[in-house]
mmCIF file of N, CA and C in Angstrom:
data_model
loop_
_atom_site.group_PDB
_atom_site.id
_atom_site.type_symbol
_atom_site.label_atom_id
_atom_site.label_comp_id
_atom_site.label_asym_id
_atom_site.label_seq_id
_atom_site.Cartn_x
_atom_site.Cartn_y
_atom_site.Cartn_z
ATOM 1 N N UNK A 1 -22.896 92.203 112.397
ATOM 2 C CA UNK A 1 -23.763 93.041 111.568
ATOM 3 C C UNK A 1 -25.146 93.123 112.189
ATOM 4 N N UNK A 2 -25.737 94.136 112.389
ATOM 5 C CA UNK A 2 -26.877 94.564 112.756
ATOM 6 C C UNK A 2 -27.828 94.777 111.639
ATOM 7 N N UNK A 3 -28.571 93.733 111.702
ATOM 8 C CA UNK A 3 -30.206 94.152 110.321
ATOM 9 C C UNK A 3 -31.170 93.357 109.901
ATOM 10 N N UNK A 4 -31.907 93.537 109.813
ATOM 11 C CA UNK A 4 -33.165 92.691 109.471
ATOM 12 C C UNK A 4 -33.424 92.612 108.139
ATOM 13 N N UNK A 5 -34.307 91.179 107.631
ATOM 14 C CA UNK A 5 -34.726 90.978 106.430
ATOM 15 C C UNK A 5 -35.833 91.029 106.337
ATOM 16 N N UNK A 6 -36.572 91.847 105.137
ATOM 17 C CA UNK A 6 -37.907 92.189 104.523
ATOM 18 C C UNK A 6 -38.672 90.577 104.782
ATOM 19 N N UNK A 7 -39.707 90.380 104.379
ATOM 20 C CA UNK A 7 -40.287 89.364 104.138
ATOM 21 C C UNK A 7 -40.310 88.485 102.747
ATOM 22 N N UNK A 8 -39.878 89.559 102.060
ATOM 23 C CA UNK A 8 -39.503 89.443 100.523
ATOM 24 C C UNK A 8 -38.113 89.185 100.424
ATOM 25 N N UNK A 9 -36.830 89.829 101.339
ATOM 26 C CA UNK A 9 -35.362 88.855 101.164
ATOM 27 C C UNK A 9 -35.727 87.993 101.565
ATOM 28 N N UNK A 10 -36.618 87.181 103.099
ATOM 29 C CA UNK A 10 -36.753 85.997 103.161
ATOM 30 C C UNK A 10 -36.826 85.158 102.467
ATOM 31 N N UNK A 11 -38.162 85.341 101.967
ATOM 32 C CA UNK A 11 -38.782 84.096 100.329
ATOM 33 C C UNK A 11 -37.545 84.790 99.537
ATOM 34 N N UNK A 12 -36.927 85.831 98.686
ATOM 35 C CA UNK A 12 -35.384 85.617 98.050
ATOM 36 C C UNK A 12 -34.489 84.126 98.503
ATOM 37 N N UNK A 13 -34.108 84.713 100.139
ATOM 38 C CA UNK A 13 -33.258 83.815 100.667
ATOM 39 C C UNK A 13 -33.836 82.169 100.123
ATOM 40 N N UNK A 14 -34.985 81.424 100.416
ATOM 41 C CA UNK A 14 -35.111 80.768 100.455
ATOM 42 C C UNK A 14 -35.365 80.133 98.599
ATOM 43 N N UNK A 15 -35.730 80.865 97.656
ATOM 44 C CA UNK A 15 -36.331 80.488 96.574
ATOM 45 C C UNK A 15 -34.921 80.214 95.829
ATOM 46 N N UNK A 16 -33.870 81.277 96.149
ATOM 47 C CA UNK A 16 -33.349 81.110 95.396
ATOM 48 C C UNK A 16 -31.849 80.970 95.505
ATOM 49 N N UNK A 17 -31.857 80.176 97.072
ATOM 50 C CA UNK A 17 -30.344 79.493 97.583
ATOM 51 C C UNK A 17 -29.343 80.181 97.540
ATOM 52 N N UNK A 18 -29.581 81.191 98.007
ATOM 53 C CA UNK A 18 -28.353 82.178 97.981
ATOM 54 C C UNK A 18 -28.306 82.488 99.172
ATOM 55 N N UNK A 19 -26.566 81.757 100.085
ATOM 56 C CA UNK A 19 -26.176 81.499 101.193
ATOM 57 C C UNK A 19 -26.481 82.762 101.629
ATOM 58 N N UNK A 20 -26.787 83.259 103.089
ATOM 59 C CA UNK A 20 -26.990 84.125 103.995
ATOM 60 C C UNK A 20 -25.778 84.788 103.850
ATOM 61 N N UNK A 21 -24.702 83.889 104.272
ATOM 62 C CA UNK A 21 -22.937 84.276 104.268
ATOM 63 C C UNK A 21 -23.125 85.325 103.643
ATOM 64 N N UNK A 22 -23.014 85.365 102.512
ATOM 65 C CA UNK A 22 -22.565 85.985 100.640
ATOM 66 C C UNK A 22 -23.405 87.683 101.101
ATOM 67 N N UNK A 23 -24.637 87.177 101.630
ATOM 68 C CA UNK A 23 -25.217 88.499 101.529
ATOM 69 C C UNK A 23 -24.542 89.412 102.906
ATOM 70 N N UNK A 24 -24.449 88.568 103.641
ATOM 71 C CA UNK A 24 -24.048 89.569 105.110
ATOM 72 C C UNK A 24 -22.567 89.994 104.486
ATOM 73 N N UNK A 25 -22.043 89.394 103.749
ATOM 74 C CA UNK A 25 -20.109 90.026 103.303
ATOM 75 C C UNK A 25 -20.584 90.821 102.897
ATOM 76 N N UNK A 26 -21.581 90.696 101.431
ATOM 77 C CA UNK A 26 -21.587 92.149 100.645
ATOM 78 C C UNK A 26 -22.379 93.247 101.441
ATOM 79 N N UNK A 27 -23.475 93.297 102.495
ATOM 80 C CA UNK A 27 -23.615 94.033 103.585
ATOM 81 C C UNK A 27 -22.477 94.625 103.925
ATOM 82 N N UNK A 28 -21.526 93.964 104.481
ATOM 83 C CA UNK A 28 -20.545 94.775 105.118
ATOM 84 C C UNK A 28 -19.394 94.876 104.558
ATOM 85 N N UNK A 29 -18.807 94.601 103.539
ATOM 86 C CA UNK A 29 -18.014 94.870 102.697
ATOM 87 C C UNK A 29 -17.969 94.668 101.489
ATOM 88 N N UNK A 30 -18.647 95.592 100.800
ATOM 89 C CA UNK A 30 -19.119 96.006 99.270
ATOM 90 C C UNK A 30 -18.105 96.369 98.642
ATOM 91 N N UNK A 31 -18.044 96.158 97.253
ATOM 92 C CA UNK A 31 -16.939 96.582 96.464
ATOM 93 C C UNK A 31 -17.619 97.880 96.257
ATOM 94 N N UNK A 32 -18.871 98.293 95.889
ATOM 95 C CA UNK A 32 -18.950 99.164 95.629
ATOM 96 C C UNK A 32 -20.724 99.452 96.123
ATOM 97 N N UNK A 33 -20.775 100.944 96.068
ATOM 98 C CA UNK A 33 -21.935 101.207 96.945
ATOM 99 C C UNK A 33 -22.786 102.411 96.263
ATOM 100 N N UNK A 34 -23.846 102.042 95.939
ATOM 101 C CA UNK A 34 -25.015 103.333 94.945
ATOM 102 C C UNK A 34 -25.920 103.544 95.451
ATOM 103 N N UNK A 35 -26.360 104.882 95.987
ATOM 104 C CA UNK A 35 -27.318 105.109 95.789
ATOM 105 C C UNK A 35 -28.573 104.861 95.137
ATOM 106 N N UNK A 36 -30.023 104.544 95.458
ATOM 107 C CA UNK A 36 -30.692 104.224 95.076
ATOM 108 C C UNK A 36 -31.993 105.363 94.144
ATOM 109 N N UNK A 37 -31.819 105.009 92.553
ATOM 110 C CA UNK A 37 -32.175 106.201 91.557
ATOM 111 C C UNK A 37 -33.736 106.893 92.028
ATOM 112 N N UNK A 38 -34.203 106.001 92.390
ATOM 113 C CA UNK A 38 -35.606 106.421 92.855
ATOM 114 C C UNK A 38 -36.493 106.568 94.436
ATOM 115 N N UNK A 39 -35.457 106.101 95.198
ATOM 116 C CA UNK A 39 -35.762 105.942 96.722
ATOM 117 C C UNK A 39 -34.927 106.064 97.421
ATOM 118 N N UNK A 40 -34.741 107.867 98.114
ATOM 119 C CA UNK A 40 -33.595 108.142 99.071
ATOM 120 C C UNK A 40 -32.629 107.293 100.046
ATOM 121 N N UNK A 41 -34.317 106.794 100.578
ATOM 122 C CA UNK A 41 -33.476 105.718 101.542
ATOM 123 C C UNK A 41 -32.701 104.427 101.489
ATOM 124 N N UNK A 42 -32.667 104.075 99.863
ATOM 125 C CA UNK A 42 -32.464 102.828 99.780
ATOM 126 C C UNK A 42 -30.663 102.716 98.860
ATOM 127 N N UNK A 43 -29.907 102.260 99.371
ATOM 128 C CA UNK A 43 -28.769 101.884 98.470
ATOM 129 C C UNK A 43 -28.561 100.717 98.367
ATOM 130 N N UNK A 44 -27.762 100.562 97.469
ATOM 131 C CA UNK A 44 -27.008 99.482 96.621
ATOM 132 C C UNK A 44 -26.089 99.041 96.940
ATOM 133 N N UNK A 45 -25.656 97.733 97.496
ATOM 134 C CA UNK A 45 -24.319 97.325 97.886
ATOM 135 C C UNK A 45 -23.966 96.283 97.181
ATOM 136 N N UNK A 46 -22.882 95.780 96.495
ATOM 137 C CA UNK A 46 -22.434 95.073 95.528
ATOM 138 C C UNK A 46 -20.448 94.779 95.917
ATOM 139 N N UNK A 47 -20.957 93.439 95.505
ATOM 140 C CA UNK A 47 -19.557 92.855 95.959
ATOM 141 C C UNK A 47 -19.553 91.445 94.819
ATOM 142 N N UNK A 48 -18.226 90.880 94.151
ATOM 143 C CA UNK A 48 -17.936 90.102 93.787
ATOM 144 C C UNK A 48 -18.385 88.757 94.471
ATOM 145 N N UNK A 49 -18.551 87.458 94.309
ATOM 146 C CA UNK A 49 -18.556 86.192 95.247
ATOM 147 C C UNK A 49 -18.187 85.432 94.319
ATOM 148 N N UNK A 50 -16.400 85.126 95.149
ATOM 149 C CA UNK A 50 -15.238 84.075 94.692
ATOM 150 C C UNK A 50 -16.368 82.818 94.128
ATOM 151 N N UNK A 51 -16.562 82.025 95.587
ATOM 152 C CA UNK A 51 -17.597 80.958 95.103
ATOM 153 C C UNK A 51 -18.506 80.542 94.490
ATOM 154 N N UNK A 52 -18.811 81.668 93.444
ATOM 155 C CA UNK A 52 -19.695 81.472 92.635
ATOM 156 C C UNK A 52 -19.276 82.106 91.226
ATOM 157 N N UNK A 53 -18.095 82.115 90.751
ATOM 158 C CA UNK A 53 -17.414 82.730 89.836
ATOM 159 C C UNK A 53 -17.379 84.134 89.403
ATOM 160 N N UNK A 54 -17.321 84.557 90.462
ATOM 161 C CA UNK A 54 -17.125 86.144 90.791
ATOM 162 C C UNK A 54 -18.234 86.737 90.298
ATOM 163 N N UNK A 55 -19.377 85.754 89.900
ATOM 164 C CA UNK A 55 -20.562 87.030 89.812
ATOM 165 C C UNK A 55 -20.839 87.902 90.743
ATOM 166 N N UNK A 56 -21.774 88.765 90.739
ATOM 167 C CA UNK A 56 -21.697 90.117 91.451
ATOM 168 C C UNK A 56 -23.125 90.185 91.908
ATOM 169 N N UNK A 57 -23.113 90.309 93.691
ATOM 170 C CA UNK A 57 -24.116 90.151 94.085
ATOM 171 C C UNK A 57 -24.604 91.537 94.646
ATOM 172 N N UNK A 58 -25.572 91.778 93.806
ATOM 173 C CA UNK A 58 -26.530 93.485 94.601
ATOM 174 C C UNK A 58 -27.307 93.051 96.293
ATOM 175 N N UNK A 59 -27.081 93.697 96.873
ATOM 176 C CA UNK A 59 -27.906 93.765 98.238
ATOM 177 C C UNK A 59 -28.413 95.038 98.590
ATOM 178 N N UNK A 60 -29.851 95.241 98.278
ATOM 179 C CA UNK A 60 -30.111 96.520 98.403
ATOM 180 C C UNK A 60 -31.100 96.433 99.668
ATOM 181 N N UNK A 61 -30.479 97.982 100.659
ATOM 182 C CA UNK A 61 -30.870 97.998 101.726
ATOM 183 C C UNK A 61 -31.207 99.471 102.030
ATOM 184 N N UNK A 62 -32.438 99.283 102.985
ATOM 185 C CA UNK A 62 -32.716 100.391 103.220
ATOM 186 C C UNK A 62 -32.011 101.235 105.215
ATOM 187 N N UNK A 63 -31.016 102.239 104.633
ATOM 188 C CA UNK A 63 -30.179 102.150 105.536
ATOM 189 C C UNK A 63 -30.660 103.058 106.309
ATOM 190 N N UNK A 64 -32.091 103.475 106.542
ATOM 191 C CA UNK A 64 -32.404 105.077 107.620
ATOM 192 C C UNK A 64 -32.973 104.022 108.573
ATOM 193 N N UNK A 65 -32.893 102.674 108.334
ATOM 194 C CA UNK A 65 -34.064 102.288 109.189
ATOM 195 C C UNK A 65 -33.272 101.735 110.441
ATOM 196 N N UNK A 66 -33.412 101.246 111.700
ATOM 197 C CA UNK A 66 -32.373 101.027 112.007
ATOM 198 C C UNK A 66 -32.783 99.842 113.173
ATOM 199 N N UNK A 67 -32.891 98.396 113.491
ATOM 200 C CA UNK A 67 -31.302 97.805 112.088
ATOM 201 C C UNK A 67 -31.569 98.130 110.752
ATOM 202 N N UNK A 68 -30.363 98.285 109.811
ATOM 203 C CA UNK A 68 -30.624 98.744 108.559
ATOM 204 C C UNK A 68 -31.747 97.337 108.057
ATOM 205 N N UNK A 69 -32.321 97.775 106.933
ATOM 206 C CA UNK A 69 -33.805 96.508 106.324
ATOM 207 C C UNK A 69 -32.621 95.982 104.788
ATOM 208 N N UNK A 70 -33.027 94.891 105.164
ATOM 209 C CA UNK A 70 -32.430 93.967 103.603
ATOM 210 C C UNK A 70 -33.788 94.101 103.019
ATOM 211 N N UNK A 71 -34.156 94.479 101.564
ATOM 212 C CA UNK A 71 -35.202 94.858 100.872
ATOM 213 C C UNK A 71 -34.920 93.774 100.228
ATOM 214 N N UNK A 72 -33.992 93.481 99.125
ATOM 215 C CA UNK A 72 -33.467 92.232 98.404
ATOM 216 C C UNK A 72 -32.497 92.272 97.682
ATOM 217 N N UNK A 73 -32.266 91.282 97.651
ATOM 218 C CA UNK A 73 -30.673 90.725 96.868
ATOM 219 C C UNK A 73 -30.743 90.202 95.614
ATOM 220 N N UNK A 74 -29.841 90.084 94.757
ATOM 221 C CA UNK A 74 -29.902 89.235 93.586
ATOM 222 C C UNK A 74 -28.194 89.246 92.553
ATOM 223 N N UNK A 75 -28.239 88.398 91.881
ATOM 224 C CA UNK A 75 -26.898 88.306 91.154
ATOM 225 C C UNK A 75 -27.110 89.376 89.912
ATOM 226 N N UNK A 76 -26.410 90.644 89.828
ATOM 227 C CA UNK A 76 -26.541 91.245 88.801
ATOM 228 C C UNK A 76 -25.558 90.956 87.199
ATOM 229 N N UNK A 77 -26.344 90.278 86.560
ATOM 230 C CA UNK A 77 -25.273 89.607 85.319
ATOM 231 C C UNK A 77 -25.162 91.369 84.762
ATOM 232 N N UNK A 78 -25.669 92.619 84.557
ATOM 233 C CA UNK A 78 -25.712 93.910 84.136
ATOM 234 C C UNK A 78 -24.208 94.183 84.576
ATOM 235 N N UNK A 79 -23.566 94.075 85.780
ATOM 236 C CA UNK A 79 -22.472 94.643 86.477
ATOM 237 C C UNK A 79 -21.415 93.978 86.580
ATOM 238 N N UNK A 80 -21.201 92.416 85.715
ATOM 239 C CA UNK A 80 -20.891 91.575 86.082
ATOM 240 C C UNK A 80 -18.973 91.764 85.657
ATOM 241 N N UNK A 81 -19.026 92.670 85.102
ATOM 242 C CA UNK A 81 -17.433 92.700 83.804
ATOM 243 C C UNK A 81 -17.247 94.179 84.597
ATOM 244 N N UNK A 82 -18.083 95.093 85.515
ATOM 245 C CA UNK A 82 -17.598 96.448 85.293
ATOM 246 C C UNK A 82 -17.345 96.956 87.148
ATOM 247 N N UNK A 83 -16.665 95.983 87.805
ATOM 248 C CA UNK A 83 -17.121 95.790 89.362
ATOM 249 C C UNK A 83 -15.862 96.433 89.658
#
């Protein structure tokens, strides 16, 4: 996978222990993928993670940039039943 992290997924990555792994899967293989409502360039990538009881992890990235930019990640409990 080709891409860089914001300075803001960094401190994410680090504050809030959420393995690198988890985010580079849902990077590259998302269950599902949105467009972003207010910023062309930015989508939504979302994937289940077994190891953490299938909550559902958003990785939103901005994909014109290139390597694509990790903006930030987080566990969406909103999406969590509808993946």
């Amino acid at each position: 996978l080709n891409y860089r992290l914001t300075q803001h997924a960094k401190d994410v990555l680090a504050k809030r222990r959420i393995p690198l792994e988890w985010v580079e899967r849902v990077l590259g293989q998302p269950e599902r993928v949105q467009a972003d409502e207010n910023d062309g360039e930015l989508e939504h990538r979302l994937a289940r993670i077994p190891e953490y009881g299938n909550r559902v992890l958003r990785v939103i990235v901005n994909r014109v940039t290139n390597p694509e930019k990790i903006v930030t990640f987080y566990f969406d409990r909103n999406v969590r039943d509808r993946l």
